[in-house]
mmCIF file with all atom_site columns, C-alpha atoms in Angstrom:
data_model
loop_
_atom_site.group_PDB
_atom_site.id
_atom_site.type_symbol
_atom_site.label_atom_id
_atom_site.label_alt_id
_atom_site.label_comp_id
_atom_site.label_asym_id
_atom_site.label_entity_id
_atom_site.label_seq_id
_atom_site.pdbx_PDB_ins_code
_atom_site.Cartn_x
_atom_site.Cartn_y
_atom_site.Cartn_z
_atom_site.occupancy
_atom_site.B_iso_or_equiv
_atom_site.pdbx_formal_charge
_atom_site.auth_seq_id
_atom_site.auth_comp_id
_atom_site.auth_asym_id
_atom_site.auth_atom_id
_atom_site.pdbx_PDB_model_num
ATOM 1   C CA . MET A 1 1   ? -0.086  -0.645  0.042  1.00 60.00 ? 1   MET A CA 1
ATOM 2   C CA . ALA A 1 2   ? 3.564   1.942   -0.372 1.00 67.00 ? 2   ALA A CA 1
ATOM 3   C CA . ASP A 1 3   ? 1.614   4.089   -3.254 1.00 89.00 ? 3   ASP A CA 1
ATOM 4   C CA . VAL A 1 4   ? -1.784  4.734   -1.480 1.00 91.00 ? 4   VAL A CA 1
ATOM 5   C CA . THR A 1 5   ? -1.608  7.876   0.821  1.00 94.00 ? 5   THR A CA 1
ATOM 6   C CA . ILE A 1 6   ? -4.291  9.910   3.391  1.00 96.00 ? 6   ILE A CA 1
ATOM 7   C CA . ARG A 1 7   ? -4.759  12.363  3.112  1.00 97.00 ? 7   ARG A CA 1
ATOM 8   C CA . PRO A 1 8   ? -7.806  14.753  4.462  1.00 97.00 ? 8   PRO A CA 1
ATOM 9   C CA . ALA A 1 9   ? -11.670 15.134  2.801  1.00 97.00 ? 9   ALA A CA 1
ATOM 10  C CA . THR A 1 10  ? -12.997 18.641  2.608  1.00 97.00 ? 10  THR A CA 1
ATOM 11  C CA . ALA A 1 11  ? -15.142 19.739  0.312  1.00 97.00 ? 11  ALA A CA 1
ATOM 12  C CA . ASP A 1 12  ? -13.759 19.146  -3.202 1.00 96.00 ? 12  ASP A CA 1
ATOM 13  C CA . ASP A 1 13  ? -14.073 15.480  -2.288 1.00 96.00 ? 13  ASP A CA 1
ATOM 14  C CA . LEU A 1 14  ? -18.613 15.991  -2.015 1.00 94.00 ? 14  LEU A CA 1
ATOM 15  C CA . PRO A 1 15  ? -18.851 13.957  -5.814 1.00 93.00 ? 15  PRO A CA 1
ATOM 16  C CA . PHE A 1 16  ? -16.743 10.883  -5.073 1.00 95.00 ? 16  PHE A CA 1
ATOM 17  C CA . LEU A 1 17  ? -18.704 10.711  -1.300 1.00 94.00 ? 17  LEU A CA 1
ATOM 18  C CA . LEU A 1 18  ? -21.474 10.582  -3.377 1.00 91.00 ? 18  LEU A CA 1
ATOM 19  C CA . GLU A 1 19  ? -20.580 7.990   -5.139 1.00 90.00 ? 19  GLU A CA 1
ATOM 20  C CA . THR A 1 20  ? -18.929 6.079   -2.506 1.00 92.00 ? 20  THR A CA 1
ATOM 21  C CA . MET A 1 21  ? -22.874 6.842   -0.128 1.00 90.00 ? 21  MET A CA 1
ATOM 22  C CA . VAL A 1 22  ? -24.916 5.768   -3.151 1.00 88.00 ? 22  VAL A CA 1
ATOM 23  C CA . GLU A 1 23  ? -22.263 2.011   -3.315 1.00 87.00 ? 23  GLU A CA 1
ATOM 24  C CA . ILE A 1 24  ? -22.474 1.407   0.111  1.00 84.00 ? 24  ILE A CA 1
ATOM 25  C CA . ALA A 1 25  ? -26.316 2.177   0.447  1.00 84.00 ? 25  ALA A CA 1
ATOM 26  C CA . ASN A 1 26  ? -27.485 -0.442  -2.221 1.00 78.00 ? 26  ASN A CA 1
ATOM 27  C CA . SER A 1 27  ? -28.203 -3.152  -0.479 1.00 68.00 ? 27  SER A CA 1
ATOM 28  C CA . PRO A 1 28  ? -27.609 -7.459  -1.600 1.00 67.00 ? 28  PRO A CA 1
ATOM 29  C CA . TYR A 1 29  ? -30.994 -7.438  0.151  1.00 66.00 ? 29  TYR A CA 1
ATOM 30  C CA . TYR A 1 30  ? -32.320 -4.786  -1.967 1.00 70.00 ? 30  TYR A CA 1
ATOM 31  C CA . ARG A 1 31  ? -30.832 -2.630  -5.388 1.00 77.00 ? 31  ARG A CA 1
ATOM 32  C CA . ARG A 1 32  ? -31.501 1.247   -5.964 1.00 85.00 ? 32  ARG A CA 1
ATOM 33  C CA . THR A 1 33  ? -30.850 2.987   -8.445 1.00 85.00 ? 33  THR A CA 1
ATOM 34  C CA . ARG A 1 34  ? -28.588 6.314   -7.988 1.00 84.00 ? 34  ARG A CA 1
ATOM 35  C CA . GLU A 1 35  ? -31.095 8.805   -8.172 1.00 88.00 ? 35  GLU A CA 1
ATOM 36  C CA . ASP A 1 36  ? -33.348 6.653   -5.721 1.00 88.00 ? 36  ASP A CA 1
ATOM 37  C CA . LEU A 1 37  ? -30.519 5.997   -3.187 1.00 84.00 ? 37  LEU A CA 1
ATOM 38  C CA . LEU A 1 38  ? -29.821 10.057  -2.812 1.00 85.00 ? 38  LEU A CA 1
ATOM 39  C CA . ALA A 1 39  ? -33.850 10.416  -3.126 1.00 88.00 ? 39  ALA A CA 1
ATOM 40  C CA . ASP A 1 40  ? -34.160 9.050   0.456  1.00 87.00 ? 40  ASP A CA 1
ATOM 41  C CA . PRO A 1 41  ? -33.495 11.276  3.804  1.00 87.00 ? 41  PRO A CA 1
ATOM 42  C CA . ARG A 1 42  ? -31.654 8.061   4.878  1.00 83.00 ? 42  ARG A CA 1
ATOM 43  C CA . VAL A 1 43  ? -28.717 8.154   2.639  1.00 86.00 ? 43  VAL A CA 1
ATOM 44  C CA . ARG A 1 44  ? -28.174 11.635  1.502  1.00 87.00 ? 44  ARG A CA 1
ATOM 45  C CA . HIS A 1 45  ? -28.097 12.610  5.549  1.00 89.00 ? 45  HIS A CA 1
ATOM 46  C CA . TYR A 1 46  ? -24.039 10.257  5.383  1.00 91.00 ? 46  TYR A CA 1
ATOM 47  C CA . VAL A 1 47  ? -23.274 13.510  2.401  1.00 92.00 ? 47  VAL A CA 1
ATOM 48  C CA . GLU A 1 48  ? -25.883 16.537  2.494  1.00 93.00 ? 48  GLU A CA 1
ATOM 49  C CA . GLY A 1 49  ? -24.090 19.870  3.532  1.00 93.00 ? 49  GLY A CA 1
ATOM 50  C CA . TRP A 1 50  ? -20.354 17.708  3.585  1.00 95.00 ? 50  TRP A CA 1
ATOM 51  C CA . PRO A 1 51  ? -18.225 19.136  5.509  1.00 96.00 ? 51  PRO A CA 1
ATOM 52  C CA . ARG A 1 52  ? -20.598 19.530  8.363  1.00 95.00 ? 52  ARG A CA 1
ATOM 53  C CA . PRO A 1 53  ? -18.303 21.214  11.158 1.00 96.00 ? 53  PRO A CA 1
ATOM 54  C CA . SER A 1 54  ? -17.595 18.446  13.542 1.00 96.00 ? 54  SER A CA 1
ATOM 55  C CA . ASP A 1 55  ? -17.779 15.282  10.379 1.00 97.00 ? 55  ASP A CA 1
ATOM 56  C CA . VAL A 1 56  ? -14.042 14.256  10.500 1.00 98.00 ? 56  VAL A CA 1
ATOM 57  C CA . GLY A 1 57  ? -13.249 12.350  6.735  1.00 98.00 ? 57  GLY A CA 1
ATOM 58  C CA . VAL A 1 58  ? -10.746 10.653  4.732  1.00 98.00 ? 58  VAL A CA 1
ATOM 59  C CA . ILE A 1 59  ? -9.146  9.775   1.924  1.00 98.00 ? 59  ILE A CA 1
ATOM 60  C CA . ALA A 1 60  ? -7.025  6.835   0.113  1.00 97.00 ? 60  ALA A CA 1
ATOM 61  C CA . VAL A 1 61  ? -5.925  7.817   -3.354 1.00 95.00 ? 61  VAL A CA 1
ATOM 62  C CA . ARG A 1 62  ? -3.446  6.183   -5.053 1.00 91.00 ? 62  ARG A CA 1
ATOM 63  C CA . GLY A 1 63  ? -1.870  9.128   -7.709 1.00 88.00 ? 63  GLY A CA 1
ATOM 64  C CA . GLU A 1 64  ? -4.260  11.737  -8.012 1.00 87.00 ? 64  GLU A CA 1
ATOM 65  C CA . ARG A 1 65  ? -7.475  9.358   -8.102 1.00 92.00 ? 65  ARG A CA 1
ATOM 66  C CA . PRO A 1 66  ? -9.236  8.811   -4.568 1.00 96.00 ? 66  PRO A CA 1
ATOM 67  C CA . VAL A 1 67  ? -9.891  5.754   -4.100 1.00 95.00 ? 67  VAL A CA 1
ATOM 68  C CA . GLY A 1 68  ? -11.838 4.971   -0.343 1.00 96.00 ? 68  GLY A CA 1
ATOM 69  C CA . VAL A 1 69  ? -13.156 7.426   1.432  1.00 97.00 ? 69  VAL A CA 1
ATOM 70  C CA . ALA A 1 70  ? -14.396 6.910   5.410  1.00 97.00 ? 70  ALA A CA 1
ATOM 71  C CA . TRP A 1 71  ? -15.847 9.125   7.142  1.00 97.00 ? 71  TRP A CA 1
ATOM 72  C CA . VAL A 1 72  ? -17.714 10.243  10.985 1.00 97.00 ? 72  VAL A CA 1
ATOM 73  C CA . ARG A 1 73  ? -20.629 13.069  11.219 1.00 96.00 ? 73  ARG A CA 1
ATOM 74  C CA . PHE A 1 74  ? -22.985 13.026  14.340 1.00 96.00 ? 74  PHE A CA 1
ATOM 75  C CA . PHE A 1 75  ? -26.740 12.258  13.431 1.00 95.00 ? 75  PHE A CA 1
ATOM 76  C CA . GLY A 1 76  ? -29.778 13.543  15.568 1.00 92.00 ? 76  GLY A CA 1
ATOM 77  C CA . GLU A 1 77  ? -32.735 11.769  16.525 1.00 90.00 ? 77  GLU A CA 1
ATOM 78  C CA . ASP A 1 78  ? -34.522 12.605  13.955 1.00 89.00 ? 78  ASP A CA 1
ATOM 79  C CA . GLU A 1 79  ? -32.393 11.583  11.185 1.00 86.00 ? 79  GLU A CA 1
ATOM 80  C CA . ARG A 1 80  ? -32.086 8.210   12.735 1.00 82.00 ? 80  ARG A CA 1
ATOM 81  C CA . SER A 1 81  ? -30.017 5.129   10.742 1.00 81.00 ? 81  SER A CA 1
ATOM 82  C CA . ASP A 1 82  ? -29.429 2.534   10.465 1.00 81.00 ? 82  ASP A CA 1
ATOM 83  C CA . GLY A 1 83  ? -26.162 2.808   12.145 1.00 88.00 ? 83  GLY A CA 1
ATOM 84  C CA . PHE A 1 84  ? -27.213 4.887   14.541 1.00 91.00 ? 84  PHE A CA 1
ATOM 85  C CA . VAL A 1 85  ? -26.744 3.622   18.177 1.00 94.00 ? 85  VAL A CA 1
ATOM 86  C CA . SER A 1 86  ? -26.925 7.703   20.225 1.00 95.00 ? 86  SER A CA 1
ATOM 87  C CA . GLU A 1 87  ? -26.903 11.587  19.191 1.00 96.00 ? 87  GLU A CA 1
ATOM 88  C CA . ASP A 1 88  ? -23.379 11.891  20.670 1.00 96.00 ? 88  ASP A CA 1
ATOM 89  C CA . ILE A 1 89  ? -21.792 8.211   18.577 1.00 97.00 ? 89  ILE A CA 1
ATOM 90  C CA . PRO A 1 90  ? -21.241 9.429   15.595 1.00 97.00 ? 90  PRO A CA 1
ATOM 91  C CA . GLU A 1 91  ? -21.610 7.122   12.253 1.00 96.00 ? 91  GLU A CA 1
ATOM 92  C CA . LEU A 1 92  ? -18.924 6.174   10.745 1.00 95.00 ? 92  LEU A CA 1
ATOM 93  C CA . ALA A 1 93  ? -19.121 5.239   6.796  1.00 94.00 ? 93  ALA A CA 1
ATOM 94  C CA . VAL A 1 94  ? -16.368 3.926   4.654  1.00 94.00 ? 94  VAL A CA 1
ATOM 95  C CA . GLY A 1 95  ? -15.302 3.101   1.353  1.00 93.00 ? 95  GLY A CA 1
ATOM 96  C CA . VAL A 1 96  ? -12.934 1.062   -1.148 1.00 93.00 ? 96  VAL A CA 1
ATOM 97  C CA . ASP A 1 97  ? -13.288 1.526   -4.451 1.00 91.00 ? 97  ASP A CA 1
ATOM 98  C CA . ALA A 1 98  ? -14.422 -2.401  -5.496 1.00 85.00 ? 98  ALA A CA 1
ATOM 99  C CA . ALA A 1 99  ? -10.918 -2.817  -7.804 1.00 87.00 ? 99  ALA A CA 1
ATOM 100 C CA . GLU A 1 100 ? -8.873  -1.578  -3.952 1.00 87.00 ? 100 GLU A CA 1
ATOM 101 C CA . ARG A 1 101 ? -10.966 -4.361  -2.240 1.00 86.00 ? 101 ARG A CA 1
ATOM 102 C CA . GLY A 1 102 ? -8.807  -7.028  -0.627 1.00 84.00 ? 102 GLY A CA 1
ATOM 103 C CA . LYS A 1 103 ? -5.290  -4.302  -1.366 1.00 87.00 ? 103 LYS A CA 1
ATOM 104 C CA . GLY A 1 104 ? -5.478  -2.638  2.497  1.00 86.00 ? 104 GLY A CA 1
ATOM 105 C CA . ALA A 1 105 ? -6.544  0.438   1.674  1.00 90.00 ? 105 ALA A CA 1
ATOM 106 C CA . GLY A 1 106 ? -9.866  -0.172  4.364  1.00 89.00 ? 106 GLY A CA 1
ATOM 107 C CA . ARG A 1 107 ? -7.705  -0.671  7.004  1.00 91.00 ? 107 ARG A CA 1
ATOM 108 C CA . LEU A 1 108 ? -5.067  2.481   6.729  1.00 94.00 ? 108 LEU A CA 1
ATOM 109 C CA . LEU A 1 109 ? -8.620  3.882   5.962  1.00 95.00 ? 109 LEU A CA 1
ATOM 110 C CA . MET A 1 110 ? -9.422  2.794   9.125  1.00 94.00 ? 110 MET A CA 1
ATOM 111 C CA . THR A 1 111 ? -6.933  4.172   11.822 1.00 96.00 ? 111 THR A CA 1
ATOM 112 C CA . ALA A 1 112 ? -6.799  7.397   9.541  1.00 97.00 ? 112 ALA A CA 1
ATOM 113 C CA . VAL A 1 113 ? -10.168 7.874   10.760 1.00 98.00 ? 113 VAL A CA 1
ATOM 114 C CA . HIS A 1 114 ? -9.738  6.901   13.766 1.00 97.00 ? 114 HIS A CA 1
ATOM 115 C CA . ASP A 1 115 ? -7.856  8.963   14.561 1.00 97.00 ? 115 ASP A CA 1
ATOM 116 C CA . ALA A 1 116 ? -8.412  12.331  12.719 1.00 98.00 ? 116 ALA A CA 1
ATOM 117 C CA . ALA A 1 117 ? -12.041 11.324  14.853 1.00 98.00 ? 117 ALA A CA 1
ATOM 118 C CA . ARG A 1 118 ? -9.393  10.762  18.370 1.00 97.00 ? 118 ARG A CA 1
ATOM 119 C CA . ALA A 1 119 ? -7.679  14.682  17.867 1.00 97.00 ? 119 ALA A CA 1
ATOM 120 C CA . ALA A 1 120 ? -11.545 16.265  16.680 1.00 97.00 ? 120 ALA A CA 1
ATOM 121 C CA . GLY A 1 121 ? -11.735 15.153  20.811 1.00 97.00 ? 121 GLY A CA 1
ATOM 122 C CA . ILE A 1 122 ? -14.729 11.640  19.539 1.00 98.00 ? 122 ILE A CA 1
ATOM 123 C CA . ARG A 1 123 ? -14.488 9.128   21.594 1.00 97.00 ? 123 ARG A CA 1
ATOM 124 C CA . ARG A 1 124 ? -16.305 6.271   19.882 1.00 97.00 ? 124 ARG A CA 1
ATOM 125 C CA . THR A 1 125 ? -18.470 5.576   15.947 1.00 97.00 ? 125 THR A CA 1
ATOM 126 C CA . SER A 1 126 ? -20.889 2.868   15.339 1.00 96.00 ? 126 SER A CA 1
ATOM 127 C CA . LEU A 1 127 ? -21.706 1.729   12.693 1.00 95.00 ? 127 LEU A CA 1
ATOM 128 C CA . SER A 1 128 ? -24.191 -1.111  10.325 1.00 92.00 ? 128 SER A CA 1
ATOM 129 C CA . VAL A 1 129 ? -22.047 -4.063  7.770  1.00 92.00 ? 129 VAL A CA 1
ATOM 130 C CA . ASP A 1 130 ? -24.944 -5.549  6.309  1.00 87.00 ? 130 ASP A CA 1
ATOM 131 C CA . ARG A 1 131 ? -23.906 -9.973  7.046  1.00 82.00 ? 131 ARG A CA 1
ATOM 132 C CA . PRO A 1 132 ? -22.492 -10.827 3.751  1.00 80.00 ? 132 PRO A CA 1
ATOM 133 C CA . ASN A 1 133 ? -20.198 -8.630  3.751  1.00 83.00 ? 133 ASN A CA 1
ATOM 134 C CA . ARG A 1 134 ? -16.503 -9.509  4.235  1.00 83.00 ? 134 ARG A CA 1
ATOM 135 C CA . ALA A 1 135 ? -15.653 -5.493  5.850  1.00 85.00 ? 135 ALA A CA 1
ATOM 136 C CA . ALA A 1 136 ? -17.507 -7.683  9.397  1.00 88.00 ? 136 ALA A CA 1
ATOM 137 C CA . GLU A 1 137 ? -14.049 -9.094  9.939  1.00 88.00 ? 137 GLU A CA 1
ATOM 138 C CA . MET A 1 138 ? -12.198 -6.601  9.968  1.00 87.00 ? 138 MET A CA 1
ATOM 139 C CA . TYR A 1 139 ? -14.177 -3.356  11.301 1.00 92.00 ? 139 TYR A CA 1
ATOM 140 C CA . LEU A 1 140 ? -14.157 -6.393  14.689 1.00 92.00 ? 140 LEU A CA 1
ATOM 141 C CA . ALA A 1 141 ? -10.460 -6.806  14.172 1.00 91.00 ? 141 ALA A CA 1
ATOM 142 C CA . GLN A 1 142 ? -10.761 -2.956  14.345 1.00 92.00 ? 142 GLN A CA 1
ATOM 143 C CA . GLY A 1 143 ? -12.148 -3.819  18.214 1.00 95.00 ? 143 GLY A CA 1
ATOM 144 C CA . TYR A 1 144 ? -15.450 -2.674  17.373 1.00 96.00 ? 144 TYR A CA 1
ATOM 145 C CA . GLN A 1 145 ? -18.483 -4.440  19.170 1.00 96.00 ? 145 GLN A CA 1
ATOM 146 C CA . GLU A 1 146 ? -21.774 -6.000  17.806 1.00 95.00 ? 146 GLU A CA 1
ATOM 147 C CA . VAL A 1 147 ? -24.654 -4.117  19.852 1.00 96.00 ? 147 VAL A CA 1
ATOM 148 C CA . ARG A 1 148 ? -27.356 -4.713  17.776 1.00 93.00 ? 148 ARG A CA 1
ATOM 149 C CA . SER A 1 149 ? -28.107 -7.326  15.356 1.00 91.00 ? 149 SER A CA 1
ATOM 150 C CA . THR A 1 150 ? -30.668 -7.851  12.402 1.00 86.00 ? 150 THR A CA 1
ATOM 151 C CA . GLU A 1 151 ? -31.748 -10.899 10.242 1.00 85.00 ? 151 GLU A CA 1
ATOM 152 C CA . ASN A 1 152 ? -29.867 -8.797  7.622  1.00 84.00 ? 152 ASN A CA 1
ATOM 153 C CA . SER A 1 153 ? -27.511 -6.539  9.324  1.00 87.00 ? 153 SER A CA 1
ATOM 154 C CA . ARG A 1 154 ? -25.550 -6.120  12.471 1.00 93.00 ? 154 ARG A CA 1
ATOM 155 C CA . VAL A 1 155 ? -24.328 -2.831  14.523 1.00 95.00 ? 155 VAL A CA 1
ATOM 156 C CA . MET A 1 156 ? -21.310 -2.225  16.462 1.00 95.00 ? 156 MET A CA 1
ATOM 157 C CA . VAL A 1 157 ? -19.521 0.556   18.000 1.00 97.00 ? 157 VAL A CA 1
ATOM 158 C CA . LEU A 1 158 ? -15.840 0.777   18.788 1.00 97.00 ? 158 LEU A CA 1
ATOM 159 C CA . GLU A 1 159 ? -14.677 2.513   22.024 1.00 97.00 ? 159 GLU A CA 1
ATOM 160 C CA . LEU A 1 160 ? -11.525 5.306   20.471 1.00 96.00 ? 160 LEU A CA 1
#
């Protein structure tokens, strides 16, 4: 992974966050179009107004091309989605370009976003992961603990 670097995510990265969010939100249980996903407030709120003052995010870049992103965002009760635990625990979203998966970019992103979150005073993060998603094993290896489960997904929390 020596040719992949990590940098802070900025407002200029919004198009990449949008595309990544579409990929993340498309569940193996129910595929939807890009337009349908971005019209869904439970998907759109992950990126709307990026970046908010409390948002923390990092981008994995190979050369000039972004290949992955991880970000944490706080949500209120009225914005709750699958990975919501409480208003004081931001939810993590992470996505890696399909061609880059399994090469270590996800682990680099997770380490970097956790470090950036700690530096911002964040003490815990949550996430939701579909059951068949291979990334669940990476989350467990990072120290995430399952706090809620459904037939199709798991909600996990990490103490930073």
